[in-house]
Short mmCIF file of C-alpha atoms in Angstrom, two decimals:
data_model
loop_
_atom_site.label_atom_id
_atom_site.label_comp_id
_atom_site.label_asym_id
_atom_site.label_seq_id
_atom_site.Cartn_x
_atom_site.Cartn_y
_atom_site.Cartn_z
CA MET A 25 0.00 0.00 0.00
CA ARG A 26 2.80 2.36 0.90
CA LYS A 27 4.69 1.48 -2.31
CA GLY A 28 1.59 2.29 -4.38
CA LYS A 29 1.37 5.74 -2.83
CA TYR A 30 5.00 6.49 -3.76
CA LEU A 31 4.42 5.30 -7.32
CA LEU A 32 1.36 7.52 -7.75
CA PHE A 33 3.26 10.50 -6.35
CA PHE A 34 6.16 9.88 -8.72
CA LEU A 35 3.83 9.72 -11.74
CA PHE A 36 2.15 12.96 -10.64
CA VAL A 37 5.51 14.74 -10.46
CA LEU A 38 6.52 13.55 -13.96
CA VAL A 39 3.25 14.72 -15.49
CA HIS A 40 3.53 18.10 -13.78
CA LEU A 41 7.16 18.63 -14.92
CA ASN A 42 6.21 17.72 -18.47
CA LYS A 43 3.52 20.41 -18.46
CA LEU A 44 5.99 23.00 -17.10
CA GLN A 45 8.49 22.15 -19.81
CA ALA A 46 5.81 22.51 -22.49
CA ASN A 47 4.81 25.93 -21.13
CA TYR A 48 8.38 27.37 -20.96
CA GLU A 49 10.05 25.83 -24.05
CA PRO A 50 10.63 28.58 -26.67
CA ASP A 51 8.78 28.27 -29.90
CA SER A 52 11.76 28.00 -32.23
CA LEU A 53 9.50 27.87 -35.26
CA ASN A 54 8.25 31.39 -34.61
CA ILE A 55 11.67 33.02 -34.12
CA LYS A 56 12.48 35.54 -36.87
CA ILE A 57 16.12 36.31 -37.60
CA GLU A 58 16.34 40.01 -38.37
CA PRO A 59 19.03 41.19 -40.81
CA ASP A 60 22.05 43.08 -39.47
CA THR A 61 20.86 46.62 -39.89
CA PHE A 62 24.37 47.99 -39.17
CA ARG A 63 25.96 46.31 -42.17
CA ALA A 64 26.14 48.71 -45.12
CA PRO A 65 25.43 47.45 -48.62
CA ARG A 66 28.55 46.47 -50.58
CA SER A 67 27.97 49.18 -53.20
CA LEU A 68 28.03 51.89 -50.52
CA VAL A 69 31.23 50.52 -48.98
CA VAL A 70 32.95 50.47 -52.38
CA GLU A 71 31.67 53.97 -53.20
CA SER A 72 33.00 55.40 -49.95
CA TRP A 73 36.57 54.53 -50.94
CA LYS A 74 36.41 56.15 -54.36
CA ILE A 75 38.25 59.44 -54.92
CA ASP A 76 36.12 62.36 -56.07
CA THR A 77 38.10 63.17 -59.22
CA ALA A 78 36.27 66.43 -59.92
CA PHE A 79 36.96 67.71 -56.40
CA THR A 80 40.61 66.62 -56.56
CA ASN A 81 41.20 68.32 -59.90
CA ARG A 82 39.51 71.51 -58.75
CA ALA A 83 41.58 71.60 -55.56
CA PHE A 84 44.74 71.03 -57.62
CA ARG A 85 43.91 73.89 -59.97
CA GLU A 86 42.98 76.31 -57.20
CA ASN A 87 45.81 75.54 -54.78
CA ILE A 88 48.73 74.56 -56.98
CA LEU A 89 48.39 75.85 -60.53
CA GLN A 90 47.37 79.35 -59.46
CA LYS A 91 50.62 79.78 -57.54
CA LYS A 92 52.41 80.00 -60.93
CA ILE A 93 55.78 78.96 -59.56
CA PRO A 94 58.45 79.82 -62.20
CA ILE A 95 60.11 76.84 -63.82
CA ASN A 96 63.90 76.95 -64.07
CA ILE A 97 64.74 76.01 -67.65
CA TYR A 98 68.07 74.57 -66.52
CA ASP A 99 66.17 71.93 -64.53
CA MET A 100 64.32 70.82 -67.66
CA PRO A 101 65.56 68.64 -70.56
CA TYR A 102 67.23 70.52 -73.41
CA SER A 103 64.79 71.69 -76.04
CA MET A 104 64.70 74.50 -78.58
CA THR A 105 60.89 74.70 -78.52
CA ALA A 106 59.89 74.19 -74.86
CA ASN A 107 58.82 77.53 -73.36
CA TYR A 108 58.84 78.31 -69.59
CA PRO A 109 58.94 82.14 -69.46
CA ASN A 110 59.64 84.02 -66.24
CA TYR A 111 58.24 87.40 -67.28
CA LYS A 112 59.08 89.11 -64.00
CA MET A 113 62.80 88.44 -64.32
CA LEU A 114 62.68 89.11 -68.06
CA GLY A 115 61.29 92.58 -67.31
CA ILE A 116 64.11 93.21 -64.83
CA ASN A 117 66.66 92.08 -67.42
CA SER A 118 65.18 94.43 -70.01
CA GLY A 119 65.36 97.39 -67.63
CA VAL A 120 68.99 96.61 -66.79
CA LEU A 121 69.86 96.32 -70.49
CA PHE A 122 68.29 99.70 -71.24
CA GLY A 123 70.31 101.27 -68.41
CA ALA A 124 73.46 99.57 -69.72
CA PHE A 125 72.80 101.00 -73.20
CA VAL A 126 72.67 104.53 -71.78
CA ALA A 127 75.94 103.92 -69.93
CA THR A 128 77.52 102.41 -73.06
CA LEU A 129 76.57 105.49 -75.07
CA GLY A 130 78.38 107.63 -72.51
CA VAL A 131 81.48 105.44 -72.75
CA LEU A 132 81.44 105.61 -76.56
CA GLN A 133 81.33 109.38 -76.43
CA LEU A 134 84.53 109.33 -74.40
CA LEU A 135 86.35 107.16 -76.96
CA PRO A 136 88.49 108.78 -79.69
CA GLU A 137 86.65 109.68 -82.91
CA ASP A 138 88.70 107.20 -84.95
CA ALA A 139 87.34 104.36 -82.77
CA THR A 140 83.66 105.22 -83.22
CA ALA A 141 83.76 107.10 -86.58
CA TRP A 142 81.68 109.82 -84.94
CA ASN A 143 82.26 113.51 -85.65
CA LYS A 144 81.39 114.62 -82.15
CA LYS A 145 81.57 118.35 -82.86
CA GLU A 146 79.19 118.14 -85.79
CA ILE A 147 76.85 115.77 -83.95
CA THR A 148 76.52 117.83 -80.79
CA GLU A 149 75.65 121.00 -82.75
CA VAL A 150 72.20 119.54 -83.49
CA PRO A 151 69.65 119.35 -80.63
CA LEU A 152 69.30 115.87 -79.13
CA PHE A 153 65.81 114.81 -80.25
CA LYS A 154 66.07 116.58 -83.60
CA ARG A 155 69.29 114.64 -84.17
CA TRP A 156 67.48 111.35 -83.38
CA LYS A 157 64.62 112.20 -85.76
CA ASN A 158 67.01 113.07 -88.62
CA ASN A 159 69.05 109.90 -88.16
CA VAL A 160 65.96 107.66 -88.13
CA LYS A 161 64.66 109.26 -91.35
CA LYS A 162 67.99 108.79 -93.15
CA GLY A 163 68.51 105.18 -92.16
CA PRO A 164 69.33 102.45 -92.42
CA VAL A 165 72.68 102.79 -94.23
CA TRP A 166 75.77 100.68 -94.73
CA ASP A 167 78.12 101.92 -92.02
CA GLY A 168 81.88 102.14 -92.02
CA ASP A 169 82.54 100.97 -88.48
CA LYS A 170 85.62 98.90 -87.73
CA PHE A 171 85.56 95.12 -88.09
CA ILE A 172 85.80 94.50 -84.33
CA PHE A 173 82.62 96.50 -83.73
CA ASN A 174 80.46 95.11 -86.53
CA TYR A 175 81.57 91.48 -86.59
CA VAL A 176 82.88 90.74 -83.08
CA LEU A 177 81.35 92.99 -80.42
CA HIS A 178 77.90 93.31 -82.02
CA PRO A 179 77.35 89.53 -82.41
CA TYR A 180 78.62 89.03 -78.85
CA GLY A 181 76.21 91.72 -77.66
CA GLY A 182 73.41 89.96 -79.54
CA ALA A 183 74.35 86.68 -77.81
CA ALA A 184 74.10 88.44 -74.45
CA TYR A 185 70.61 89.73 -75.35
CA TYR A 186 69.64 86.25 -76.50
CA MET A 187 70.88 84.64 -73.28
CA SER A 188 69.06 87.29 -71.25
CA ALA A 189 65.81 85.78 -72.54
CA ARG A 190 66.91 82.16 -73.00
CA SER A 191 68.00 81.75 -69.38
CA GLN A 192 64.61 83.09 -68.26
CA GLY A 193 62.77 80.22 -69.91
CA LEU A 194 62.03 81.52 -73.42
CA ASN A 195 62.58 79.01 -76.19
CA ALA A 196 65.01 79.57 -79.07
CA TYR A 197 62.47 81.29 -81.33
CA TYR A 198 61.11 83.72 -78.73
CA SER A 199 64.67 84.46 -77.59
CA LEU A 200 65.53 85.35 -81.20
CA LEU A 201 62.55 87.74 -81.35
CA TYR A 202 63.61 89.26 -78.03
CA CYS A 203 67.14 89.70 -79.37
CA PHE A 204 65.74 91.44 -82.49
CA GLY A 205 63.63 93.73 -80.34
CA VAL A 206 66.44 94.72 -77.98
CA SER A 207 69.08 95.24 -80.68
CA THR A 208 66.75 97.06 -83.10
CA ILE A 209 64.34 99.06 -80.90
CA PHE A 210 66.40 99.62 -77.74
CA TRP A 211 69.75 100.16 -79.42
CA GLU A 212 69.81 100.73 -83.18
CA TYR A 213 66.65 102.88 -83.43
CA GLY A 214 66.84 103.90 -79.79
CA ILE A 215 69.97 104.94 -77.91
CA GLU A 216 72.46 104.81 -80.80
CA ALA A 217 70.16 106.77 -83.13
CA PHE A 218 70.89 109.84 -81.03
CA MET A 219 74.48 109.67 -82.32
CA GLU A 220 74.38 108.05 -85.77
CA ILE A 221 72.16 106.72 -88.55
CA PRO A 222 70.95 103.11 -88.00
CA SER A 223 73.23 100.55 -89.61
CA ILE A 224 72.20 97.83 -92.07
CA GLN A 225 74.87 95.44 -90.78
CA ASP A 226 73.80 95.91 -87.18
CA LEU A 227 70.14 95.24 -87.96
CA PHE A 228 70.98 91.72 -89.17
CA ILE A 229 74.37 90.69 -87.82
CA THR A 230 73.61 91.55 -84.19
CA PRO A 231 70.41 89.52 -83.75
CA LEU A 232 71.08 86.66 -86.21
CA GLY A 233 74.74 86.21 -85.30
CA GLY A 234 73.84 86.73 -81.67
CA ALA A 235 71.15 84.02 -81.76
CA MET A 236 73.48 81.45 -83.31
CA ILE A 237 76.27 82.20 -80.85
CA GLY A 238 73.76 82.54 -78.03
CA GLU A 239 72.31 79.04 -78.47
CA GLY A 240 75.85 77.68 -78.26
CA PHE A 241 76.31 79.73 -75.08
CA TYR A 242 73.08 78.25 -73.70
CA VAL A 243 74.24 74.67 -74.32
CA LEU A 244 77.58 75.45 -72.69
CA LYS A 245 75.92 77.04 -69.66
CA ARG A 246 73.67 74.00 -69.22
CA HIS A 247 76.83 71.93 -68.95
CA ILE A 248 78.33 74.36 -66.43
CA VAL A 249 75.18 74.47 -64.29
CA ALA A 250 74.84 70.67 -64.36
CA ASN A 251 78.40 70.42 -62.99
CA ASP A 252 77.87 72.87 -60.11
CA TYR A 253 79.44 75.78 -62.01
CA ARG A 254 82.55 73.82 -62.88
CA LEU A 255 84.22 73.64 -66.28
CA PHE A 256 87.12 71.26 -66.90
CA GLY A 257 86.75 70.42 -63.20
CA SER A 258 87.52 73.99 -62.13
CA PRO A 259 84.98 76.24 -60.34
CA VAL A 260 87.05 79.31 -61.26
CA VAL A 261 86.94 78.57 -64.98
CA GLY A 262 83.28 77.62 -64.74
CA ASN A 263 82.28 80.86 -63.03
CA VAL A 264 84.36 83.08 -65.32
CA VAL A 265 82.88 81.48 -68.43
CA ALA A 266 79.35 81.66 -66.97
CA TYR A 267 79.70 85.44 -66.50
CA LEU A 268 81.12 85.86 -70.02
CA ILE A 269 78.39 83.89 -71.82
CA ASP A 270 75.44 85.08 -69.72
CA PRO A 271 76.49 88.41 -68.17
CA VAL A 272 73.00 89.86 -67.65
CA ASN A 273 71.54 86.95 -65.67
CA GLU A 274 74.68 86.21 -63.69
CA VAL A 275 75.19 89.82 -62.58
CA ILE A 276 71.52 90.33 -61.71
CA GLY A 277 71.57 86.96 -59.94
CA ILE A 278 74.03 88.38 -57.41
CA PHE A 279 71.31 90.74 -56.13
CA ALA A 280 68.04 89.03 -57.10
CA GLY A 281 69.13 85.46 -56.44
CA ASN A 282 70.24 82.79 -58.86
CA PRO A 283 68.19 79.55 -58.73
CA ASN A 284 71.00 77.67 -60.46
CA ARG A 285 73.31 78.27 -57.50
CA LYS A 286 70.90 77.08 -54.80
CA LYS A 287 71.44 73.72 -53.12
CA LYS A 288 69.54 70.97 -54.86
CA LYS A 289 67.35 68.45 -53.00
CA PRO A 290 68.76 64.93 -52.52
CA ALA A 291 68.28 62.76 -55.57
CA GLY A 292 65.07 60.79 -55.44
CA ALA A 293 63.44 62.82 -52.63
CA SER A 294 59.83 63.72 -53.30
CA LEU A 295 56.69 64.81 -51.50
CA VAL A 296 53.25 64.33 -53.04
CA CYS A 297 50.04 65.53 -51.38
CA VAL A 298 46.70 64.77 -53.05
CA PRO A 299 43.35 65.93 -51.59
CA GLN A 300 40.60 63.30 -51.26
CA LEU A 301 36.85 63.45 -50.62
CA ASN A 302 35.38 60.27 -49.07
CA THR A 303 31.66 59.59 -48.67
CA ASN A 304 30.26 56.84 -46.42
CA ILE A 305 27.23 56.16 -44.17
CA ASN A 306 28.66 58.41 -41.48
CA GLY A 307 28.89 61.41 -43.81
CA THR A 308 31.48 63.12 -46.02
CA THR A 309 35.07 63.59 -44.95
CA LEU A 310 37.86 65.66 -46.47
CA GLY A 311 41.41 64.37 -46.23
CA PHE A 312 44.79 64.20 -47.92
CA MET A 313 46.92 61.37 -49.19
CA VAL A 314 50.59 62.09 -48.52
CA ASN A 315 53.38 60.14 -50.20
CA VAL A 316 56.98 60.77 -49.12
CA SER A 317 59.89 58.99 -50.74
CA PHE A 318 63.64 59.24 -50.26
#
């Protein structure tokens, strides 16, 4: 009898536990797995790493190109057509040349008459500007100047005018035009016309001979600059020759600075900075990609 009571109690407990399990067991069939709402679509992730080309190009134009940093032609490969003009320095060179012409005229007036073929007494009897007007109307003529003036000093002077422009980035053709302008307008029909009639020889020999000699001077100076102002291994020879073949730029460089004499950066060193615009689910961010190499 007692064993039967225990058996009934045990069965009651099992049935009751079974009901409790049925009431508390989760209904796995009704569970819904929600998608990960924090995971961005693949297309958005890929898009966020793309560089906004339009923004980058605009930033490059506005922040770099507008600075208009002069290009040193001696840092560029040799070319007769490439043009990198530095108009500021070219203007300074032109002003210095004009001043030098005035000084040269004063020196020539001090020379003996047999050296310049000028009749100073007859010339100075005519008022200055009337003299210039008469000489311009009469010219040009074939002059009787000495050989050293017409065929040595004038072509050398033309080469100096040519180098004045060539070393400031003008190509061979623009340098030739500059040489024509300086020798014809500044000198032949300018300063010298106050003293004598413009010369046919000087109108052609100075700029054309000067341009041919000047391009040779330019090639030689490139070699000197590339070797740290040394020629035949000597800095003295290199500097003397540099002043002889490019007197205008070298003399002005003493006061205005000469980019060819500045210390160069170590070979291979570079710094590149490119602006980037990135767009992702958190918004738009502006940044820069910096690349430094040594």
